[in-house]
Amino acid sequence: MIASPLDLILISLRGTSLALELAGRPQAGNALNALANAAQAGVNIEAHMKTVADKLADRSATELDFEDVELRIREETDAILKA
Amino acid sequence: MSVITSINNNKTKLLGIATTVLGFIQAYPGLRDMMSASAFGWTMFVIGIGVSICGFLNSNPATAPGNTQNGFASHGMLRLLIAISLTATVLTGVTAVSGCTQTTRAYKQAESLPNRAYVAAEHYFAVLREARTIVNDPITPPQAKERIQAAVAAATPWIVGDPESVPRKPSLRALAAAYEAIPSAATATELQTAVDNAARLVADLLQAVRTARSPSP
């Protein structure tokens, strides 16, 4: 599968971060890595919301859709609170 | 062999790879959908500059007689490239985090109140999943982890419901079902209030996630 441009940018960000750390600049490397993580989170959320938007373009949400998302929310919540 | 010499010895290969990657990003058909129109415009602008720099470096004359690969990289040039890359990185990070193109599209696509409630729940789940990644990350500071856990503990009952709480916290699903069964002003107001509340809780959690991911000073 061909990576998207954002994937390539994120890979290069992490590569630059690693290079900075190896070059003896750990703070700059960590800052860049944190930025890459934040960008990754934004990309993941956007990807998920795209599937939701595509679904609603075809049809309305059903009772089953609500049940499904509730189940996923409960699972994630349990995992977070137990961490 | 130093890093500079290594780069100089592979000048054409490295610039060829860089130009190909930039060309791929520029030509990628889904890129426009991933960001806002202005972010897309700025991205194309930055890529254009990157291609120009590659072209300039590739045509830079060699300084060592007989070695056509020489004279390309220097410490100053590398510092300049790192500075440009960091600037582009910051722009990309800000765009990716605050673009929200697909999230806005999802909310716009939901024309009915129950659909809006569904989008709010899915949005909450998407942020929750990222929050889980952060709390499981060993480098996350304990304070940031606790802040996320507190935000999640406060928000989830309002999304999936908590029948044992006082006052009662009905789920978005229950309120949407009640509205669909009897589409009155009362059920509409109750559902609308719950959707607005869910949007606020998502924003709170998103803020906790962003703070946890911010580079520490």
GROMACS .gro file of N, CA and C in nm, chain B residues 22-140:
model
  357
  105LEU      N    1   0.887   1.480  -0.313
  105LEU     CA    2   0.811   1.606  -0.320
  105LEU      C    3   0.711   1.602  -0.435
  106GLY      N    4   0.754   1.544  -0.547
  106GLY     CA    5   0.664   1.532  -0.663
  106GLY      C    6   0.546   1.441  -0.632
  107PHE      N    7   0.573   1.334  -0.558
  107PHE     CA    8   0.466   1.241  -0.520
  107PHE      C    9   0.363   1.311  -0.431
  108ILE      N   10   0.413   1.388  -0.334
  108ILE     CA   11   0.322   1.461  -0.243
  108ILE      C   12   0.238   1.559  -0.324
  109GLN      N   13   0.303   1.631  -0.416
  109GLN     CA   14   0.233   1.732  -0.496
  109GLN      C   15   0.124   1.669  -0.583
  110ALA      N   16   0.153   1.549  -0.634
  110ALA     CA   17   0.060   1.486  -0.729
  110ALA      C   18  -0.043   1.398  -0.661
  111TYR      N   19  -0.031   1.376  -0.530
  111TYR     CA   20  -0.122   1.283  -0.461
  111TYR      C   21  -0.266   1.335  -0.468
  112PRO      N   22  -0.358   1.255  -0.527
  112PRO     CA   23  -0.494   1.307  -0.550
  112PRO      C   24  -0.574   1.335  -0.423
  113GLY      N   25  -0.544   1.263  -0.314
  113GLY     CA   26  -0.623   1.282  -0.192
  113GLY      C   27  -0.576   1.395  -0.104
  114LEU      N   28  -0.467   1.462  -0.143
  114LEU     CA   29  -0.409   1.564  -0.055
  114LEU      C   30  -0.505   1.681  -0.030
  115ARG      N   31  -0.576   1.721  -0.135
  115ARG     CA   32  -0.667   1.835  -0.122
  115ARG      C   33  -0.778   1.807  -0.020
  116ASP      N   34  -0.821   1.679  -0.014
  116ASP     CA   35  -0.928   1.643   0.080
  116ASP      C   36  -0.880   1.640   0.224
  117MET      N   37  -0.748   1.630   0.243
  117MET     CA   38  -0.695   1.614   0.378
  117MET      C   39  -0.682   1.745   0.452
  118MET      N   40  -0.687   1.856   0.381
  118MET     CA   41  -0.663   1.984   0.449
  118MET      C   42  -0.750   2.093   0.390
  119SER      N   43  -0.751   2.207   0.458
  119SER     CA   44  -0.831   2.319   0.410
  119SER      C   45  -0.767   2.377   0.284
  120ALA      N   46  -0.843   2.462   0.214
  120ALA     CA   47  -0.793   2.519   0.088
  120ALA      C   48  -0.666   2.601   0.110
  121SER      N   49  -0.665   2.682   0.219
  121SER     CA   50  -0.547   2.766   0.242
  121SER      C   51  -0.427   2.681   0.281
  122ALA      N   52  -0.450   2.577   0.364
  122ALA     CA   53  -0.339   2.488   0.403
  122ALA      C   54  -0.284   2.417   0.280
  123PHE      N   55  -0.374   2.376   0.190
  123PHE     CA   56  -0.331   2.309   0.067
  123PHE      C   57  -0.244   2.404  -0.017
  124GLY      N   58  -0.288   2.529  -0.028
  124GLY     CA   59  -0.214   2.629  -0.104
  124GLY      C   60  -0.073   2.650  -0.048
  125TRP      N   61  -0.065   2.664   0.085
  125TRP     CA   62   0.065   2.684   0.149
  125TRP      C   63   0.154   2.562   0.135
  126THR      N   64   0.093   2.443   0.142
  126THR     CA   65   0.172   2.320   0.125
  126THR      C   66   0.234   2.315  -0.014
  127MET      N   67   0.153   2.350  -0.116
  127MET     CA   68   0.206   2.352  -0.253
  127MET      C   69   0.319   2.454  -0.266
  128PHE      N   70   0.304   2.567  -0.198
  128PHE     CA   71   0.406   2.673  -0.201
  128PHE      C   72   0.537   2.621  -0.142
  129VAL      N   73   0.526   2.556  -0.025
  129VAL     CA   74   0.647   2.505   0.042
  129VAL      C   75   0.713   2.396  -0.043
  130ILE      N   76   0.630   2.310  -0.104
  130ILE     CA   77   0.685   2.203  -0.188
  130ILE      C   78   0.758   2.264  -0.309
  131GLY      N   79   0.699   2.369  -0.365
  131GLY     CA   80   0.762   2.437  -0.479
  131GLY      C   81   0.900   2.490  -0.441
  132ILE      N   82   0.908   2.548  -0.323
  132ILE     CA   83   1.038   2.599  -0.276
  132ILE      C   84   1.137   2.482  -0.258
  133GLY      N   85   1.086   2.371  -0.203
  133GLY     CA   86   1.172   2.253  -0.183
  133GLY      C   87   1.228   2.201  -0.314
  134VAL      N   88   1.143   2.195  -0.418
  134VAL     CA   89   1.190   2.147  -0.549
  134VAL      C   90   1.293   2.245  -0.606
  135SER      N   91   1.270   2.376  -0.587
  135SER     CA   92   1.365   2.476  -0.636
  135SER      C   93   1.500   2.460  -0.567
  136ILE      N   94   1.496   2.435  -0.436
  136ILE     CA   95   1.622   2.417  -0.361
  136ILE      C   96   1.697   2.294  -0.414
  137CYS      N   97   1.621   2.185  -0.438
  137CYS     CA   98   1.684   2.063  -0.491
  137CYS      C   99   1.751   2.093  -0.625
  138GLY      N  100   1.679   2.167  -0.710
  138GLY     CA  101   1.734   2.201  -0.842
  138GLY      C  102   1.860   2.286  -0.829
  139PHE      N  103   1.857   2.383  -0.737
  139PHE     CA  104   1.972   2.471  -0.716
  139PHE      C  105   2.093   2.389  -0.667
  140LEU      N  106   2.069   2.302  -0.569
  140LEU     CA  107   2.179   2.224  -0.513
  140LEU      C  108   2.238   2.129  -0.617
  141ASN      N  109   2.152   2.073  -0.700
  141ASN     CA  110   2.199   1.976  -0.799
  141ASN      C  111   2.286   2.042  -0.905
  142SER      N  112   2.257   2.171  -0.932
  142SER     CA  113   2.335   2.240  -1.037
  142SER      C  114   2.454   2.314  -0.978
  143ASN      N  115   2.470   2.304  -0.844
  143ASN     CA  116   2.583   2.371  -0.780
  143ASN      C  117   2.714   2.311  -0.832
  144PRO      N  118   2.807   2.392  -0.883
  144PRO     CA  119   2.928   2.335  -0.944
  144PRO      C  120   3.017   2.265  -0.841
  145ALA      N  121   3.079   2.160  -0.886
  145ALA     CA  122   3.169   2.085  -0.799
  145ALA      C  123   3.293   2.168  -0.768
  146THR      N  124   3.343   2.153  -0.647
  146THR     CA  125   3.461   2.230  -0.608
  146THR      C  126   3.590   2.151  -0.623
  147ALA      N  127   3.579   2.020  -0.620
  147ALA     CA  128   3.700   1.939  -0.633
  147ALA      C  129   3.714   1.891  -0.777
  148PRO      N  130   3.825   1.920  -0.842
  148PRO     CA  131   3.842   1.879  -0.981
  148PRO      C  132   3.832   1.727  -0.994
  149GLY      N  133   3.759   1.682  -1.093
  149GLY     CA  134   3.748   1.539  -1.117
  149GLY      C  135   3.642   1.470  -1.033
  150ASN      N  136   3.581   1.539  -0.939
  150ASN     CA  137   3.477   1.476  -0.856
  150ASN      C  138   3.347   1.554  -0.874
  151THR      N  139   3.262   1.504  -0.958
  151THR     CA  140   3.139   1.576  -0.992
  151THR      C  141   3.038   1.573  -0.878
  152GLN      N  142   3.060   1.489  -0.778
  152GLN     CA  143   2.966   1.481  -0.667
  152GLN      C  144   3.002   1.576  -0.554
  153ASN      N  145   3.114   1.639  -0.565
  153ASN     CA  146   3.163   1.717  -0.452
  153ASN      C  147   3.105   1.860  -0.450
  154GLY      N  148   3.121   1.927  -0.336
  154GLY     CA  149   3.082   2.068  -0.326
  154GLY      C  150   2.935   2.090  -0.303
  155PHE      N  151   2.863   1.990  -0.260
  155PHE     CA  152   2.718   2.002  -0.245
  155PHE      C  153   2.679   2.037  -0.101
  156ALA      N  154   2.723   1.958  -0.008
  156ALA     CA  155   2.682   1.981   0.131
  156ALA      C  156   2.791   2.052   0.211
  157SER      N  157   2.746   2.137   0.301
  157SER     CA  158   2.840   2.200   0.395
  157SER      C  159   2.764   2.213   0.526
  158HIS      N  160   2.834   2.244   0.633
  158HIS     CA  161   2.764   2.257   0.762
  158HIS      C  162   2.658   2.367   0.755
  159GLY      N  163   2.692   2.479   0.690
  159GLY     CA  164   2.596   2.590   0.678
  159GLY      C  165   2.473   2.550   0.600
  160MET      N  166   2.496   2.478   0.488
  160MET     CA  167   2.383   2.435   0.404
  160MET      C  168   2.294   2.337   0.480
  161LEU      N  169   2.356   2.247   0.556
  161LEU     CA  170   2.277   2.151   0.633
  161LEU      C  171   2.193   2.221   0.740
  162ARG      N  172   2.252   2.323   0.803
  162ARG     CA  173   2.177   2.398   0.905
  162ARG      C  174   2.056   2.467   0.840
  163LEU      N  175   2.080   2.523   0.721
  163LEU     CA  176   1.970   2.591   0.649
  163LEU      C  177   1.859   2.491   0.616
  164LEU      N  178   1.899   2.373   0.567
  164LEU     CA  179   1.799   2.272   0.531
  164LEU      C  180   1.721   2.225   0.654
  165ILE      N  181   1.792   2.207   0.766
  165ILE     CA  182   1.723   2.165   0.889
  165ILE      C  183   1.624   2.273   0.933
  166ALA      N  184   1.666   2.402   0.922
  166ALA     CA  185   1.576   2.512   0.961
  166ALA      C  186   1.451   2.512   0.873
  167ILE      N  187   1.469   2.493   0.741
  167ILE     CA  188   1.353   2.491   0.650
  167ILE      C  189   1.264   2.372   0.682
  168SER      N  190   1.327   2.255   0.707
  168SER     CA  191   1.248   2.135   0.738
  168SER      C  192   1.168   2.154   0.866
  169LEU      N  193   1.230   2.217   0.967
  169LEU     CA  194   1.158   2.238   1.094
  169LEU      C  195   1.040   2.332   1.074
  170THR      N  196   1.060   2.437   0.993
  170THR     CA  197   0.950   2.530   0.967
  170THR      C  198   0.835   2.458   0.898
  171ALA      N  199   0.870   2.379   0.795
  171ALA     CA  200   0.766   2.304   0.723
  171ALA      C  201   0.697   2.205   0.815
  172THR      N  202   0.776   2.149   0.907
  172THR     CA  203   0.722   2.053   1.003
  172THR      C  204   0.619   2.117   1.094
  173VAL      N  205   0.654   2.235   1.146
  173VAL     CA  206   0.562   2.306   1.235
  173VAL      C  207   0.432   2.338   1.160
  174LEU      N  208   0.446   2.386   1.036
  174LEU     CA  209   0.327   2.418   0.957
  174LEU      C  210   0.241   2.293   0.936
  175THR      N  211   0.310   2.181   0.905
  175THR     CA  212   0.236   2.057   0.882
  175THR      C  213   0.166   2.010   1.008
  176GLY      N  214   0.237   2.017   1.121
  176GLY     CA  215   0.179   1.973   1.247
  176GLY      C  216   0.057   2.055   1.283
  177VAL      N  217   0.068   2.186   1.269
  177VAL     CA  218  -0.045   2.274   1.301
  177VAL      C  219  -0.163   2.246   1.208
  178THR      N  220  -0.131   2.225   1.080
  178THR     CA  221  -0.237   2.196   0.983
  178THR      C  222  -0.307   2.066   1.016
  179ALA      N  223  -0.225   1.965   1.046
  179ALA     CA  224  -0.284   1.832   1.072
  179ALA      C  225  -0.370   1.832   1.197
  180VAL      N  226  -0.325   1.907   1.299
  180VAL     CA  227  -0.399   1.905   1.426
  180VAL      C  228  -0.522   1.993   1.422
  181SER      N  229  -0.509   2.110   1.358
  181SER     CA  230  -0.620   2.204   1.366
  181SER      C  231  -0.703   2.212   1.237
  182GLY      N  232  -0.665   2.133   1.136
  182GLY     CA  233  -0.737   2.141   1.009
  182GLY      C  234  -0.883   2.102   1.023
  183CYS      N  235  -0.908   1.981   1.080
  183CYS     CA  236  -1.044   1.937   1.111
  183CYS      C  237  -1.137   1.939   0.991
  184THR      N  238  -1.083   1.925   0.870
  184THR     CA  239  -1.168   1.930   0.751
  184THR      C  240  -1.273   1.820   0.752
  185GLN      N  241  -1.230   1.696   0.781
  185GLN     CA  242  -1.323   1.584   0.777
  185GLN      C  243  -1.421   1.587   0.894
  186THR      N  244  -1.375   1.637   1.008
  186THR     CA  245  -1.465   1.648   1.124
  186THR      C  246  -1.576   1.748   1.093
  187THR      N  247  -1.539   1.862   1.036
  187THR     CA  248  -1.639   1.962   0.998
  187THR      C  249  -1.736   1.904   0.895
  188ARG      N  250  -1.679   1.827   0.800
  188ARG     CA  251  -1.763   1.766   0.697
  188ARG      C  252  -1.863   1.669   0.759
  189ALA      N  253  -1.817   1.591   0.857
  189ALA     CA  254  -1.906   1.493   0.922
  189ALA      C  255  -2.022   1.565   0.992
  190TYR      N  256  -1.991   1.673   1.063
  190TYR     CA  257  -2.098   1.747   1.132
  190TYR      C  258  -2.194   1.810   1.031
  191LYS      N  259  -2.138   1.858   0.919
  191LYS     CA  260  -2.226   1.918   0.817
  191LYS      C  261  -2.314   1.813   0.750
  192GLN      N  262  -2.257   1.692   0.736
  192GLN     CA  263  -2.330   1.583   0.671
  192GLN      C  264  -2.450   1.539   0.756
  193ALA      N  265  -2.440   1.558   0.887
  193ALA     CA  266  -2.547   1.516   0.978
  193ALA      C  267  -2.655   1.624   0.983
  194GLU      N  268  -2.758   1.604   0.903
  194GLU     CA  269  -2.861   1.709   0.896
  194GLU      C  270  -2.964   1.697   1.008
  195SER      N  271  -2.992   1.574   1.051
  195SER     CA  272  -3.092   1.557   1.156
  195SER      C  273  -3.026   1.558   1.294
  196LEU      N  274  -3.105   1.583   1.396
  196LEU     CA  275  -3.052   1.584   1.534
  196LEU      C  276  -2.993   1.449   1.576
  197PRO      N  277  -3.063   1.336   1.550
  197PRO     CA  278  -3.003   1.207   1.588
  197PRO      C  279  -2.870   1.181   1.517
  198ASN      N  280  -2.859   1.223   1.391
  198ASN     CA  281  -2.732   1.206   1.320
  198ASN      C  282  -2.622   1.290   1.383
  199ARG      N  283  -2.658   1.411   1.428
  199ARG     CA  284  -2.559   1.497   1.493
  199ARG      C  285  -2.511   1.432   1.625
  200ALA      N  286  -2.605   1.370   1.694
  200ALA     CA  287  -2.569   1.301   1.819
  200ALA      C  288  -2.472   1.186   1.789
  201TYR      N  289  -2.498   1.117   1.678
  201TYR     CA  290  -2.411   1.006   1.639
  201TYR      C  291  -2.271   1.057   1.605
  202VAL      N  292  -2.263   1.166   1.531
  202VAL     CA  293  -2.132   1.223   1.494
  202VAL      C  294  -2.057   1.265   1.620
  203ALA      N  295  -2.128   1.325   1.715
  203ALA     CA  296  -2.063   1.367   1.840
  203ALA      C  297  -2.005   1.247   1.913
  204ALA      N  298  -2.080   1.136   1.915
  204ALA     CA  299  -2.032   1.014   1.982
  204ALA      C  300  -1.909   0.959   1.911
  205GLU      N  301  -1.913   0.957   1.777
  205GLU     CA  302  -1.798   0.906   1.701
  205GLU      C  303  -1.676   0.998   1.718
  206HIS      N  304  -1.701   1.127   1.725
  206HIS     CA  305  -1.592   1.223   1.746
  206HIS      C  306  -1.528   1.198   1.882
  207TYR      N  307  -1.613   1.177   1.980
  207TYR     CA  308  -1.562   1.148   2.115
  207TYR      C  309  -1.478   1.021   2.114
  208PHE      N  310  -1.527   0.918   2.043
  208PHE     CA  311  -1.452   0.792   2.036
  208PHE      C  312  -1.315   0.813   1.971
  209ALA      N  313  -1.312   0.893   1.863
  209ALA     CA  314  -1.185   0.916   1.791
  209ALA      C  315  -1.082   0.983   1.882
  210VAL      N  316  -1.128   1.080   1.960
  210VAL     CA  317  -1.035   1.149   2.052
  210VAL      C  318  -0.995   1.055   2.166
  211LEU      N  319  -1.092   0.975   2.210
  211LEU     CA  320  -1.067   0.879   2.318
  211LEU      C  321  -0.958   0.779   2.280
  212ARG      N  322  -0.961   0.735   2.156
  212ARG     CA  323  -0.861   0.638   2.108
  212ARG      C  324  -0.720   0.698   2.113
  213GLU      N  325  -0.710   0.825   2.076
  213GLU     CA  326  -0.579   0.892   2.083
  213GLU      C  327  -0.537   0.910   2.230
  214ALA      N  328  -0.637   0.939   2.314
  214ALA     CA  329  -0.608   0.956   2.457
  214ALA      C  330  -0.552   0.825   2.515
  215ARG      N  331  -0.607   0.714   2.470
  215ARG     CA  332  -0.559   0.582   2.519
  215ARG      C  333  -0.412   0.561   2.480
  216THR      N  334  -0.379   0.599   2.356
  216THR     CA  335  -0.239   0.585   2.312
  216THR      C  336  -0.148   0.665   2.403
  217ILE      N  337  -0.192   0.784   2.441
  217ILE     CA  338  -0.108   0.871   2.524
  217ILE      C  339  -0.092   0.814   2.665
  218VAL      N  340  -0.202   0.771   2.726
  218VAL     CA  341  -0.188   0.722   2.864
  218VAL      C  342  -0.106   0.592   2.871
  219ASN      N  343  -0.104   0.518   2.760
  219ASN     CA  344  -0.023   0.394   2.758
  219ASN      C  345   0.122   0.419   2.721
  220ASP      N  346   0.152   0.544   2.682
  220ASP     CA  347   0.289   0.577   2.642
  220ASP      C  348   0.374   0.602   2.768
  221PRO      N  349   0.482   0.526   2.787
  221PRO     CA  350   0.560   0.542   2.912
  221PRO      C  351   0.623   0.680   2.928
  222ILE      N  352   0.638   0.756   2.819
  222ILE     CA  353   0.702   0.888   2.834
  222ILE      C  354   0.602   0.996   2.876
  223THR      N  355   0.472   0.961   2.881
  223THR     CA  356   0.372   1.061   2.921
  223THR      C  357   0.388   1.094   3.070
   0.00000   0.00000   0.00000
